[in-house]
Coordinates of C-alpha atoms in Angstrom, one line a residue:
M1 CA 238.6 -49.1 -66.7
S2 CA 239.7 -48.4 -70.3
M3 CA 237.7 -46.7 -72.8
F4 CA 237.5 -49.9 -74.9
S5 CA 235.4 -51.6 -72.2
Q6 CA 232.6 -49.2 -73.1
V7 CA 232.2 -50.6 -76.6
G8 CA 228.9 -52.2 -77.2
R9 CA 227.1 -50.7 -74.2
A10 CA 223.6 -49.3 -75.0
P11 CA 223.3 -45.5 -74.9
E12 CA 222.1 -44.1 -71.7
S13 CA 218.7 -42.3 -71.7
R14 CA 217.7 -39.4 -69.4
P15 CA 214.3 -39.2 -67.7
A16 CA 211.6 -37.1 -69.3
L17 CA 211.0 -33.6 -67.8
R18 CA 207.4 -32.7 -67.0
F19 CA 206.3 -29.1 -67.0
P20 CA 202.9 -28.0 -65.8
E21 CA 200.6 -26.2 -68.3
P22 CA 200.2 -22.5 -67.9
T23 CA 197.5 -21.4 -65.4
R24 CA 194.1 -21.6 -67.1
R25 CA 192.0 -18.5 -67.5
L26 CA 188.5 -18.1 -66.1
P27 CA 185.8 -19.4 -68.4
K28 CA 184.3 -16.8 -70.6
G29 CA 181.2 -15.1 -69.2
T30 CA 182.4 -15.5 -65.5
L31 CA 182.7 -11.7 -65.0
S32 CA 179.3 -11.0 -66.4
V33 CA 177.7 -13.6 -64.2
A34 CA 179.5 -12.2 -61.1
V35 CA 178.4 -8.6 -61.8
G36 CA 174.9 -9.8 -62.5
A37 CA 174.7 -11.7 -59.2
F38 CA 175.9 -8.7 -57.4
L39 CA 173.3 -6.4 -58.9
V40 CA 170.5 -8.9 -58.2
T41 CA 171.7 -9.2 -54.6
M42 CA 171.7 -5.5 -54.2
A43 CA 168.2 -5.3 -55.7
L44 CA 167.0 -7.6 -53.0
L45 CA 168.9 -6.0 -50.1
L46 CA 167.8 -2.4 -50.8
P47 CA 164.1 -2.8 -50.2
F48 CA 164.2 -5.6 -47.6
Y49 CA 167.1 -4.3 -45.4
V50 CA 168.6 -1.0 -46.4
Q51 CA 165.3 0.9 -46.9
E52 CA 164.0 -0.4 -43.6
R53 CA 167.0 0.9 -41.7
V54 CA 167.0 4.2 -43.5
A55 CA 163.2 4.6 -42.8
L56 CA 163.8 4.4 -39.0
M57 CA 163.5 7.6 -37.0
P58 CA 167.0 8.9 -36.0
G59 CA 168.3 7.9 -32.6
D60 CA 169.7 11.4 -32.0
V61 CA 167.1 14.1 -32.6
S62 CA 166.8 17.8 -32.0
H63 CA 163.3 19.3 -32.8
Q64 CA 161.9 22.7 -32.2
L65 CA 158.3 23.4 -33.3
R66 CA 156.8 26.9 -33.0
M67 CA 153.1 27.4 -33.1
D68 CA 151.6 30.9 -33.2
A69 CA 148.1 32.0 -32.0
P70 CA 147.3 35.6 -33.0
G71 CA 144.4 37.3 -31.3
A72 CA 144.2 34.9 -28.4
T73 CA 142.5 35.4 -25.1
Y74 CA 144.0 34.2 -21.8
L75 CA 143.7 34.8 -18.1
D76 CA 146.7 36.6 -16.6
T77 CA 147.2 34.8 -13.3
A78 CA 149.4 37.6 -11.9
T79 CA 146.5 40.1 -12.0
W80 CA 143.6 37.6 -12.5
T81 CA 142.3 39.7 -15.5
Q82 CA 141.4 38.6 -19.0
Q83 CA 143.9 39.6 -21.7
E84 CA 142.3 39.8 -25.2
G85 CA 143.8 40.1 -28.6
A86 CA 147.1 38.7 -27.4
D87 CA 149.7 37.1 -29.7
L88 CA 150.8 33.8 -28.1
T89 CA 153.6 31.5 -29.1
R90 CA 153.8 27.8 -28.1
T91 CA 157.2 26.2 -28.5
T92 CA 157.8 22.5 -28.3
R93 CA 161.5 21.4 -27.9
A94 CA 162.7 17.8 -28.1
E95 CA 166.3 16.6 -27.5
G96 CA 166.8 12.9 -28.0
T97 CA 169.7 10.4 -27.8
A98 CA 169.9 6.8 -29.0
H99 CA 168.8 4.3 -26.4
G100 CA 170.0 1.0 -27.7
S101 CA 169.6 0.2 -31.3
D102 CA 165.8 0.5 -31.6
W103 CA 164.8 3.2 -29.2
S104 CA 165.5 6.9 -28.6
A105 CA 165.2 8.8 -25.3
W106 CA 163.5 12.2 -25.6
E107 CA 163.5 15.1 -23.2
M108 CA 160.7 17.4 -24.1
T109 CA 159.5 20.8 -22.9
V110 CA 156.5 22.9 -24.0
D111 CA 156.3 26.6 -23.3
T112 CA 153.4 29.0 -24.0
E113 CA 154.4 32.6 -24.0
A114 CA 152.7 36.0 -24.3
S115 CA 155.0 39.0 -24.9
D116 CA 158.0 37.1 -23.4
Q117 CA 155.9 36.1 -20.4
V118 CA 155.6 32.4 -19.8
I119 CA 152.0 31.5 -19.1
D120 CA 152.3 27.7 -19.2
H121 CA 155.2 25.2 -19.0
W122 CA 155.5 21.5 -18.7
S123 CA 158.1 18.8 -19.4
R124 CA 158.3 15.1 -20.0
R125 CA 160.7 12.3 -20.7
V126 CA 159.6 9.6 -23.1
I127 CA 161.2 6.6 -24.8
V128 CA 160.3 6.4 -28.5
D129 CA 160.4 3.3 -30.6
R130 CA 162.3 4.3 -33.7
E131 CA 160.3 2.0 -36.0
T132 CA 156.7 2.7 -34.8
G133 CA 157.1 6.2 -33.4
R134 CA 155.2 5.1 -30.3
A135 CA 156.1 5.5 -26.6
V136 CA 157.7 2.7 -24.8
N137 CA 157.2 2.3 -21.0
C138 CA 160.7 2.3 -19.8
C139 CA 163.8 4.0 -18.4
G140 CA 162.6 6.9 -16.2
E141 CA 159.7 8.2 -18.3
H142 CA 157.7 11.0 -16.6
V143 CA 155.4 13.9 -17.2
N144 CA 156.2 16.9 -15.0
G145 CA 158.0 14.6 -12.6
D146 CA 155.2 12.2 -12.3
R147 CA 156.9 8.8 -12.9
A148 CA 153.7 6.8 -12.4
V149 CA 152.5 7.7 -15.8
R150 CA 152.5 5.2 -18.6
Q151 CA 152.8 7.0 -21.9
A152 CA 151.4 5.3 -25.0
G153 CA 150.7 6.1 -28.7
L154 CA 152.4 8.3 -31.2
I155 CA 154.7 11.1 -29.8
L156 CA 155.4 13.4 -32.8
D157 CA 155.8 11.8 -36.2
W158 CA 154.0 8.9 -37.8
P159 CA 156.0 5.7 -38.8
A160 CA 157.2 5.6 -42.4
G161 CA 154.8 4.0 -44.8
V162 CA 151.9 4.1 -42.2
P163 CA 148.5 3.0 -43.4
E164 CA 145.8 5.8 -43.6
G165 CA 143.7 4.3 -40.8
D166 CA 143.2 5.8 -37.3
H167 CA 145.9 5.9 -34.7
S168 CA 146.4 7.1 -31.1
Y169 CA 148.4 10.2 -30.2
Y170 CA 149.6 10.8 -26.7
D171 CA 148.7 14.0 -24.9
A172 CA 150.9 14.5 -21.9
E173 CA 148.6 17.1 -20.2
V174 CA 145.6 14.8 -19.9
R175 CA 147.8 11.6 -19.6
A176 CA 145.8 9.9 -22.3
A177 CA 146.1 9.0 -26.0
P178 CA 142.9 10.1 -27.8
A179 CA 142.3 8.6 -31.2
V180 CA 143.6 10.4 -34.3
A181 CA 141.1 9.9 -37.2
F182 CA 142.1 9.9 -40.8
E183 CA 140.0 12.5 -42.6
E184 CA 141.1 12.8 -46.2
N185 CA 144.0 13.2 -48.6
D186 CA 145.3 16.8 -48.9
E187 CA 148.2 18.9 -50.2
I188 CA 150.6 21.1 -48.3
A189 CA 153.3 23.2 -50.1
G190 CA 152.8 21.1 -53.2
L191 CA 153.3 17.9 -51.3
A192 CA 150.7 15.1 -51.2
V193 CA 149.7 14.5 -47.5
R194 CA 147.1 12.9 -45.4
R195 CA 145.0 14.9 -42.9
Y196 CA 144.2 13.5 -39.5
V197 CA 142.1 15.0 -36.7
Q198 CA 142.2 14.5 -33.0
E199 CA 139.4 15.8 -30.8
L200 CA 139.3 16.0 -27.0
S201 CA 136.1 17.1 -25.2
D202 CA 136.3 18.8 -21.8
T203 CA 138.6 16.8 -19.7
Q204 CA 140.1 17.6 -16.3
V205 CA 143.9 17.9 -16.3
P206 CA 145.4 15.6 -13.6
E207 CA 147.2 17.3 -10.7
S208 CA 145.9 20.8 -11.8
A209 CA 144.1 21.8 -8.6
R210 CA 145.1 25.2 -7.3
D211 CA 143.8 27.9 -5.1
V212 CA 142.3 30.9 -7.0
P213 CA 140.4 34.0 -5.9
A214 CA 136.8 33.1 -5.1
A215 CA 135.8 36.3 -6.9
L216 CA 136.4 34.6 -10.2
F217 CA 133.3 32.6 -9.6
G218 CA 131.1 35.3 -8.1
D219 CA 132.0 34.8 -4.4
S220 CA 133.1 37.9 -2.6
R221 CA 136.0 36.7 -0.4
G222 CA 138.7 34.2 0.0
T223 CA 139.9 31.5 -2.3
V224 CA 138.5 28.3 -3.7
T225 CA 140.3 25.3 -5.1
A226 CA 139.8 25.0 -8.9
T227 CA 141.0 22.6 -11.5
R228 CA 142.0 23.1 -15.1
W229 CA 139.8 21.6 -17.9
L230 CA 141.0 21.2 -21.4
A231 CA 139.3 20.7 -24.8
F232 CA 140.9 20.9 -28.2
E233 CA 140.8 19.9 -31.9
R234 CA 144.1 19.2 -33.5
T235 CA 144.8 18.7 -37.1
F236 CA 147.9 17.0 -38.5
W237 CA 149.1 16.9 -42.1
V238 CA 151.3 13.8 -42.6
E239 CA 153.5 12.9 -45.6
P240 CA 152.7 9.1 -45.9
V241 CA 156.0 7.8 -47.2
T242 CA 158.1 9.3 -44.5
G243 CA 155.5 9.7 -41.8
K244 CA 156.7 13.2 -41.2
V245 CA 154.2 15.8 -39.8
V246 CA 154.6 18.8 -42.1
H247 CA 151.8 21.0 -40.7
M248 CA 149.7 21.2 -37.5
T249 CA 147.0 23.3 -36.1
E250 CA 145.2 23.3 -32.7
E251 CA 142.0 25.0 -31.6
R252 CA 142.4 25.1 -27.8
S253 CA 140.1 26.0 -24.9
E254 CA 141.1 25.9 -21.2
T255 CA 138.8 26.7 -18.3
L256 CA 139.0 26.8 -14.5
R257 CA 136.3 25.1 -12.6
P258 CA 135.8 25.1 -8.8
Q259 CA 136.0 21.6 -7.2
N260 CA 133.1 22.2 -4.9
G261 CA 130.9 24.6 -6.7
S262 CA 129.5 25.6 -10.1
G263 CA 130.6 27.9 -12.8
E264 CA 133.8 28.3 -14.8
V265 CA 136.1 30.9 -16.1
S266 CA 138.1 31.0 -19.3
L267 CA 141.7 30.3 -18.8
L268 CA 142.8 30.2 -22.5
D269 CA 141.1 30.5 -25.9
A270 CA 143.4 30.3 -28.9
E271 CA 143.9 28.9 -32.3
F272 CA 147.5 27.8 -32.8
A273 CA 149.1 27.0 -36.2
L274 CA 152.6 25.9 -37.1
A275 CA 154.7 28.9 -38.2
E276 CA 154.6 29.3 -42.0
G277 CA 158.4 29.2 -42.4
Q278 CA 158.5 25.8 -40.6
V279 CA 155.7 24.4 -42.8
S280 CA 157.7 25.0 -46.0
S281 CA 160.9 23.7 -44.4
L282 CA 159.3 20.5 -43.0
A283 CA 157.5 19.9 -46.4
E284 CA 160.8 20.2 -48.3
H285 CA 162.6 17.9 -45.9
A286 CA 159.8 15.3 -46.2
R287 CA 159.8 15.6 -50.0
V288 CA 163.6 14.8 -50.2
R289 CA 163.4 12.0 -47.7
A290 CA 160.4 10.5 -49.5
L291 CA 162.4 10.4 -52.8
I292 CA 165.2 8.6 -51.0
L293 CA 162.9 6.0 -49.5
R294 CA 161.0 5.5 -52.8
G295 CA 164.3 5.1 -54.6
L296 CA 165.5 2.4 -52.1
D297 CA 162.2 0.6 -52.1
V298 CA 161.2 0.7 -55.8
W299 CA 163.1 2.6 -58.3
V300 CA 166.7 1.4 -57.7
P301 CA 165.8 -2.3 -57.1
W302 CA 163.6 -2.4 -60.2
T303 CA 166.6 -1.0 -62.2
L304 CA 169.3 -3.2 -60.7
G305 CA 167.3 -6.4 -60.8
P306 CA 166.6 -6.5 -64.5
L307 CA 170.2 -5.3 -65.3
G308 CA 171.6 -8.1 -63.1
A309 CA 169.4 -10.7 -64.8
V310 CA 170.5 -9.5 -68.2
A311 CA 174.2 -9.6 -67.1
I312 CA 173.8 -13.2 -65.8
L313 CA 172.0 -14.3 -69.0
A314 CA 174.7 -12.7 -71.2
G315 CA 177.4 -14.4 -69.2
V316 CA 175.8 -17.8 -69.5
I317 CA 175.3 -17.4 -73.3
Q318 CA 178.9 -16.3 -73.6
A319 CA 180.1 -19.4 -71.7
L320 CA 178.0 -21.8 -73.8
R321 CA 179.3 -20.3 -77.0
S322 CA 182.9 -20.6 -76.0
R323 CA 182.8 -24.4 -75.1
P324 CA 183.5 -25.8 -78.6
E325 CA 186.8 -24.0 -78.7
D326 CA 188.1 -26.0 -75.8
D327 CA 190.0 -29.3 -76.5
P328 CA 189.0 -31.8 -73.9
R329 CA 191.9 -34.2 -74.9
H330 CA 194.4 -31.9 -73.2
Q331 CA 192.4 -30.8 -70.2
G332 CA 194.1 -31.6 -67.0
K333 CA 197.3 -33.0 -68.7
D334 CA 200.8 -31.7 -68.2
T335 CA 203.1 -30.9 -71.1
V336 CA 205.8 -33.6 -71.4
I337 CA 209.2 -33.0 -73.0
E338 CA 211.1 -36.2 -73.6
H339 CA 214.9 -36.4 -74.1
V340 CA 216.1 -38.4 -77.0
A341 CA 218.7 -40.9 -76.1
V342 CA 222.2 -39.6 -77.0
P343 CA 225.1 -42.0 -77.2
D344 CA 227.7 -41.5 -74.6
P345 CA 230.7 -39.8 -76.2
A346 CA 232.9 -42.1 -74.2
G347 CA 231.6 -45.0 -76.3
R348 CA 232.9 -43.7 -79.6
A349 CA 235.6 -45.7 -81.3

């Protein structure tokens, strides 16, 4: 076809090219609102979840409590003579491992010694609820091998944030949990504490029958079967936020009584108290832990909550103020570039 056949043809036009607009930025104030929402969420989580988990007793524990009783009197069962003015030491050891997510299995021993001579020993296994501090009847619990026992009540520490009312505290020797009565608020090593008292009147110790010289009870010959009887008054000083026992004393009296007869003989008469070095250490530990729990429960949430609310409010105000700057006529539209029709050079004369 010749070039002259193109004369008079309308110029060809090319289709318009469409380019998307650049990616839009987040609305103003979005970052402030996001930060504020995070702070408010943390303010709610800390007291209602985090603090509760931190307040639990640890699953893995290793405790050793030493109580001293200077000037005590006890019956030396090797010679069956009274020993007066003796310095006794009573050591409680507890080794625990996590038993599931909520319990801890403790192996405990208690040894009473006089001049490196053990005058009393007993052991137990107990499952402790990490939230309540109380015994759980489960999983091979025993006292001195007696698996028929059903331990109940507090084992060592009180639960965190416990009310000041009365509680029950298990005594493995008499297989019972006498009440522990709140007495008054007190102070130990500069730490505010609550004082509780547990009293036990003369009670026969289960499975304590043994043969002893009849001469102990005035008879001249042979042996008689006697049982051990126990009475005590224990005092606990408890830091209420953590539930930690920071001091403990015990006035203890043990006697031997014949099963089929009258009379009694003193087996032990002592006033035990937690060693002074341990009292200061336990008090300091409770003080630090109480600060952490108070921070998670009150101080930090009441700081983060208002800060988060202010951040959210600031973000909303910033977003509202920025709205007039937007042009709604161009929202959601693409930029269009149209080509102007250009005559085909082939159509020139």
